[in-house]
Coordinates of C-alpha atoms and ligand atoms in Angstrom, one line a residue:
X831 CA 24.8 7.6 -19.6
X832 CA 22.1 5.7 -21.5
X833 CA 21.5 1.9 -21.1
X834 CA 23.3 0.8 -24.2
X835 CA 26.5 2.8 -23.5
X836 CA 26.4 1.8 -19.8
X837 CA 26.2 -1.9 -20.9
X838 CA 29.1 -1.4 -23.3
X839 CA 31.2 0.3 -20.6
X840 CA 30.6 -2.6 -18.2
X841 CA 31.5 -5.2 -20.9
X842 CA 34.6 -3.3 -21.8
X843 CA 35.6 -3.1 -18.1
X844 CA 35.0 -6.9 -17.7
X845 CA 37.4 -7.5 -20.7
X846 CA 40.2 -5.7 -18.8
X847 CA 39.9 -7.9 -15.6
X848 CA 42.7 -10.4 -15.1
X849 CA 41.3 -13.8 -16.3
X850 CA 42.1 -15.4 -13.0
X851 CA 40.0 -12.8 -11.1
X852 CA 37.0 -12.8 -13.4
X853 CA 35.1 -15.7 -11.8
X854 CA 35.4 -14.1 -8.4
X855 CA 34.2 -10.7 -9.8
X856 CA 31.2 -12.2 -11.6
X857 CA 30.3 -14.2 -8.5
X858 CA 30.5 -10.9 -6.4
X859 CA 28.3 -9.2 -9.0
X860 CA 25.7 -12.0 -8.8
X861 CA 25.5 -12.1 -5.0
X862 CA 26.5 -8.8 -3.6
X863 CA 24.0 -6.5 -1.7
X864 CA 26.3 -3.5 -2.7
X865 CA 23.8 -2.8 -5.6
X866 CA 20.8 -2.5 -3.3
X867 CA 20.9 1.3 -3.1
X868 CA 20.6 1.4 -6.9
X869 CA 17.8 -1.2 -7.2
X870 CA 15.9 0.4 -4.3
X871 CA 16.0 3.8 -6.1
X872 CA 14.8 2.1 -9.2
X873 CA 11.9 0.6 -7.3
X874 CA 10.9 4.0 -6.0
X875 CA 11.1 5.4 -9.5
X876 CA 8.9 2.6 -10.8
X877 CA 6.3 3.3 -8.1
X878 CA 6.4 7.0 -8.9
X879 CA 5.8 6.2 -12.6
X880 CA 2.9 4.0 -11.7
X881 CA 1.4 6.8 -9.6
X882 CA 1.8 9.2 -12.6
X883 CA 0.0 6.7 -14.9
X884 CA -2.8 6.4 -12.4
X885 CA -3.1 10.1 -11.8
X886 CA -3.6 10.5 -15.6
X887 CA -6.6 8.0 -15.4
X888 CA -8.3 9.4 -12.4
X889 CA -10.0 12.6 -11.2
X890 CA -8.0 14.7 -8.6
X891 CA -10.1 13.4 -5.7
X892 CA -9.4 9.8 -6.8
X893 CA -12.9 8.7 -6.0
X894 CA -15.2 7.2 -8.6
X895 CA -18.9 8.0 -9.0
X896 CA -19.5 4.2 -8.4
X897 CA -18.4 4.7 -4.8
X898 CA -21.7 6.1 -3.5
X899 CA -21.4 5.2 0.1
X900 CA -17.7 6.3 0.4
X901 CA -18.6 9.7 -1.1
X902 CA -21.5 10.1 1.2
X903 CA -19.4 9.1 4.3
X904 CA -16.7 11.7 3.4
X905 CA -19.4 14.4 3.2
X906 CA -20.8 13.4 6.6
X907 CA -17.4 13.9 8.4
X908 CA -17.7 16.4 11.3
X909 CA -15.3 18.8 9.7
X910 CA -15.0 19.6 5.9
X911 CA -12.9 16.7 4.5
X912 CA -11.5 15.9 1.1
X913 CA -10.1 12.7 -0.2
X914 CA -6.5 13.0 -1.3
X915 CA -4.8 9.7 -2.3
X916 CA -1.5 9.5 -0.5
X917 CA 0.0 7.2 -3.1
X918 CA -0.8 9.5 -6.0
X919 CA -0.2 12.8 -4.2
X920 CA 2.7 13.2 -1.7
X921 CA 3.2 16.4 0.4
X922 CA 5.3 18.2 -2.2
X923 CA 2.8 17.4 -4.9
X924 CA 0.0 18.8 -2.8
X925 CA 2.0 21.9 -2.1
X926 CA 2.5 22.5 -5.9
X927 CA -1.3 21.9 -6.5
X928 CA -2.1 24.4 -3.8
X929 CA 0.3 27.0 -5.4
X930 CA -1.4 26.4 -8.8
X931 CA -4.8 27.0 -7.0
X932 CA -6.0 23.4 -7.9
X933 CA -6.2 22.3 -4.3
X934 CA -6.5 23.9 -0.9
X935 CA -5.4 22.9 2.6
X936 CA -7.9 25.2 4.2
X937 CA -11.6 26.0 4.0
X938 CA -13.3 29.4 4.6
X939 CA -15.1 29.4 7.9
X940 CA -17.1 32.5 7.1
X941 CA -17.7 32.9 3.5
X942 CA -15.8 35.9 2.0
X943 CA -13.7 36.5 5.1
X944 CA -10.0 35.5 5.7
X945 CA -11.0 33.2 8.6
X946 CA -9.9 29.8 7.6
X947 CA -9.4 26.3 9.2
X948 CA -7.5 23.3 8.0
X949 CA -9.4 20.9 5.8
X950 CA -9.5 17.2 6.9
X951 CA -7.6 14.9 4.5
X952 CA -8.5 11.2 4.1
X953 CA -6.4 8.8 2.0
X954 CA -7.7 5.5 0.7
X955 CA -4.2 4.3 -0.2
X956 CA -0.9 3.8 1.6
X957 CA 1.7 6.4 0.7
X958 CA 5.1 5.3 -0.7
X959 CA 6.6 5.9 2.8
X960 CA 4.0 3.7 4.5
X961 CA 4.6 0.9 1.9
X962 CA 8.3 1.0 2.4
X963 CA 7.8 0.9 6.2
X964 CA 5.6 -2.2 5.9
X965 CA 7.9 -4.1 3.6
X966 CA 11.2 -3.1 5.1
X967 CA 10.4 -2.8 8.8
X968 CA 7.0 -4.5 9.6
X969 CA 7.1 -7.8 7.7
X970 CA 9.8 -10.4 7.8
X971 CA 11.4 -12.0 4.7
X972 CA 8.5 -13.1 2.5
X973 CA 10.3 -15.6 0.3
X974 CA 7.9 -18.4 -0.6
X975 CA 4.9 -16.6 1.1
X976 CA 1.4 -15.7 -0.1
X977 CA 0.1 -12.2 0.7
X978 CA -3.5 -11.1 0.3
X979 CA -4.4 -7.4 0.2
X980 CA -8.1 -7.1 1.2
X981 CA -9.6 -4.2 -0.8
X982 CA -6.7 -3.6 -3.1
X983 CA -8.1 -0.5 -4.8
X984 CA -5.3 1.1 -6.9
X985 CA -3.0 -1.9 -6.2
X986 CA -0.4 0.0 -4.2
X987 CA 0.2 -2.8 -1.7
X988 CA 0.6 -5.3 -4.5
X989 CA 3.1 -3.3 -6.5
X990 CA 5.0 -2.4 -3.3
X991 CA 5.1 -6.1 -2.5
X992 CA 6.4 -7.0 -5.9
X993 CA 9.2 -4.5 -5.8
X994 CA 10.1 -4.5 -2.1
X995 CA 9.6 -8.1 -1.1
X996 CA 10.3 -11.7 -2.4
X997 CA 6.6 -12.8 -1.8
X998 CA 5.8 -15.7 -4.0
X999 CA 2.3 -14.6 -4.8
X1000 CA 0.5 -11.3 -4.1
X1001 CA -3.3 -11.4 -4.3
X1002 CA -5.6 -8.3 -4.4
X1003 CA -9.3 -8.7 -3.7
X1004 CA -11.4 -5.7 -4.7
X1005 CA -15.1 -5.1 -4.7
X1006 CA -15.1 -2.2 -7.2
X1007 CA -14.7 -3.4 -10.8
X1008 CA -13.4 -0.1 -12.1
X1009 CA -10.4 -0.3 -9.7
X1010 CA -9.8 -3.9 -10.7
X1011 CA -9.5 -2.8 -14.4
X1012 CA -7.0 -0.1 -13.4
X1013 CA -4.9 -2.6 -11.5
X1014 CA -4.9 -5.0 -14.5
X1015 CA -3.7 -2.1 -16.7
X1016 CA -0.7 -1.5 -14.4
X1017 CA 0.1 -5.2 -13.8
X1018 CA 0.2 -5.7 -17.6
X1019 CA 2.2 -2.6 -18.4
X1020 CA 4.9 -3.2 -15.7
X1021 CA 5.0 -7.0 -16.3
X1022 CA 4.0 -8.0 -12.8
X1023 CA 1.7 -10.8 -14.0
X1024 CA 4.0 -13.6 -12.7
X1025 CA 3.5 -12.8 -9.1
X1026 CA 0.4 -10.5 -8.8
X1027 CA -3.3 -11.6 -9.3
X1028 CA -6.3 -9.4 -8.8
X1029 CA -9.7 -10.8 -8.0
X1030 CA -12.9 -8.8 -8.6
X1031 CA -14.8 -10.1 -5.6
X1032 CA -16.3 -9.5 -2.2
X1033 CA -13.7 -10.7 0.4
X1034 CA -16.6 -12.6 2.1
X1035 CA -16.5 -15.1 -0.9
X1036 CA -12.8 -15.8 -0.6
X1037 CA -12.6 -18.2 2.4
X1038 CA -9.9 -20.5 1.0
X1039 CA -7.6 -17.6 -0.1
X1040 CA -7.8 -16.2 3.4
X1041 CA -7.3 -19.6 5.1
X1042 CA -4.1 -20.2 3.1
X1043 CA -2.5 -16.8 3.1
X1044 CA 0.7 -16.2 5.1
X1045 CA 0.2 -12.4 5.3
X1046 CA -3.1 -10.4 5.1
X1047 CA -3.1 -6.6 4.8
X1048 CA -6.2 -4.6 5.7
X1049 CA -5.9 -0.9 5.3
X1050 CA -9.1 0.8 6.4
X1051 CA -11.0 -1.7 4.2
X1052 CA -14.6 -1.6 5.4
X1053 CA -15.3 1.6 7.4
X1054 CA -15.9 3.9 4.4
X1055 CA -17.3 1.4 2.0
X1056 CA -19.8 -0.7 3.9
X1057 CA -22.6 0.1 6.3
X1058 CA -22.2 -1.0 9.9
X1059 CA -24.1 -4.3 9.6
X1060 CA -22.1 -5.2 6.5
X1061 CA -18.8 -4.2 8.3
X1062 CA -19.8 -6.5 11.2
X1063 CA -20.5 -9.4 8.9
X1064 CA -17.2 -8.9 7.0
X1065 CA -15.2 -8.8 10.2
X1066 CA -16.9 -12.0 11.4
X1067 CA -15.9 -13.6 8.1
X1068 CA -12.3 -12.4 8.5
X1069 CA -12.0 -13.7 12.0
X1070 CA -13.4 -17.1 11.0
X1071 CA -11.2 -17.5 8.0
X1072 CA -7.9 -15.9 9.0
X1073 CA -6.8 -18.8 11.3
X1074 CA -3.6 -20.1 9.9
X1075 CA -1.3 -20.4 12.9
X1076 CA 1.7 -18.0 12.7
X1077 CA 0.3 -16.1 9.7
X1078 CA 0.5 -12.3 10.0
X1079 CA -2.2 -9.7 9.8
X1080 CA -1.3 -6.0 9.2
X1081 CA -4.2 -3.6 9.9
X1082 CA -4.9 0.2 9.8
X1083 CA -6.2 1.2 12.2
X1084 CA -5.8 -1.3 15.1
X1085 CA -8.2 -4.2 15.4
X1086 CA -9.6 -2.6 18.6
X1087 CA -10.4 0.7 16.8
X1088 CA -11.8 -1.1 13.8
X1089 CA -14.2 -3.2 15.9
X1090 CA -15.0 -0.8 18.6
X1091 CA -18.1 0.8 17.1
X1092 CA -19.6 -2.3 15.7
X1093 CA -22.3 -4.7 17.1
X1094 CA -19.9 -7.6 17.2
X1095 CA -18.3 -10.0 19.6
X1096 CA -14.9 -11.0 18.4
X1097 CA -12.5 -12.1 21.2
X1098 CA -9.1 -10.8 20.2
X1099 CA -6.9 -12.5 22.8
X1100 CA -7.5 -16.1 21.8
X1101 CA -7.2 -15.1 18.1
X1102 CA -4.3 -12.8 17.7
X1103 CA -1.2 -11.4 19.5
X1104 CA -0.1 -7.9 18.7
X1105 CA 3.6 -7.6 17.7
X1106 CA 5.1 -4.3 18.8
X1107 CA 6.6 -2.2 16.0
X1108 CA 9.4 0.4 16.1
X1109 CA 8.0 3.6 14.6
X1110 CA 11.3 5.4 15.0
X1111 CA 13.1 3.9 12.0
X1112 CA 13.1 7.1 10.0
X1113 CA 14.9 9.9 11.7
X1114 CA 14.0 12.6 9.1
X1115 CA 11.8 15.4 10.5
X1116 CA 9.2 15.5 7.6
X1117 CA 8.2 11.8 8.2
X1118 CA 4.4 11.5 9.0
X1119 CA 4.9 9.5 12.3
X1120 CA 1.2 9.7 13.0
X1121 CA 0.4 7.8 9.8
X1122 CA 3.0 5.1 10.7
X1123 CA 1.5 4.7 14.2
X1124 CA -1.8 3.7 12.6
X1125 CA -0.1 0.6 11.2
X1126 CA -0.5 -2.5 13.5
X1127 CA 0.9 -6.1 13.2
X1128 CA -0.7 -9.2 14.6
X1129 CA 0.4 -12.8 14.7
X1130 CA -2.4 -15.4 14.4
X1131 CA -2.4 -17.8 17.4
Ligands
SAM1069 C1 -9.0 2.1 1.9 S1 -9.0 1.2 0.4 C2 -7.5 0.2 0.7 C3 -6.5 0.4 -0.5 C4 -5.3 -0.4 -0.5 N1 -5.4 -1.7 0.2 C5 -4.1 0.4 0.1 O1 -3.8 0.2 1.2 O2 -3.6 1.2 -0.6 C6 -10.3 0.0 0.8 C7 -10.8 -0.7 -0.5 O3 -11.5 -1.9 0.0 C8 -12.5 -2.2 -0.9 N2 -13.5 -3.0 -0.2 C9 -14.4 -2.6 0.7 N3 -15.1 -3.7 1.1 C10 -14.7 -4.8 0.4 C11 -15.0 -6.2 0.4 N4 -16.0 -6.6 1.2 N5 -14.3 -7.0 -0.4 C12 -13.4 -6.5 -1.2 N6 -13.0 -5.2 -1.3 C13 -13.6 -4.3 -0.4 C14 -13.1 -0.8 -1.3 O4 -13.7 -0.8 -2.6 C15 -11.7 0.1 -1.3 O5 -11.3 0.2 -2.7

């Protein structure tokens, strides 16, 4: 049924309700959670529509020629690796691209032979499943809270936060101007302007934003995009400015992993406390548990 006929049907139904029961029915419609399953579905559909819009604006590998260092770092991986954006291309989509010959999961180890090995895949965005895990199972109710996504890229964390949480304001900070323009396009088209703001900036210039945030998300922000000295400087900046007691920090990978190869001395135990997460919330077999296990939550002390 189309929107107009559905609306008419609902209005017609309401006219048949006993007048004495109408206030109770309207109150139930205003406050019930019984509609959640429909609105959740609609949110998923909206995110899938956004992914389609972005796919139409970006090359298959979802990397821009302006990302020199990231492109170079992917080429330097020990095994042949390709960038496949997990928000734009889910497993089913990748399968269909492989069937069409537009993508491959394997590379040829000896040219011309049938000896093949799996290609390494890297994603620079959270998948839909990871976003839902973060907003439904990692973070608490965000009513009245300010969230900052450090390195917002395609804006997935911001759109997910708009649709799956009640966060008051969602800020994205992104170094790459081309990605900022793409985010602005989506925010305008889907009318997210009341709660989402994107700043084209280096996070190391955004001290007060970090100091006032209630939730900070950091998905593999620096490793592929900055050299080691810059990564160390950026982490120093984060650890100096993310200090609001009780605020939450979500990272991929863990802070220990992110900092382990850098010349840096950040003491974690006086700064943060890790909050254990339940990674078993989705019983379905096809869930990428390894990806979920990379997500860590910390409380600022
Ligand atoms: C792996 S992506 C994260 C994407 C997004 N947050 C998500 O989870 O889907 C990291 C992004 O951080 C950006 N970035 C790297 N260093 C930055 C910095 N110092 N300030 C702002 N953005 C930065 C990169 O340009 C890249 O787009």
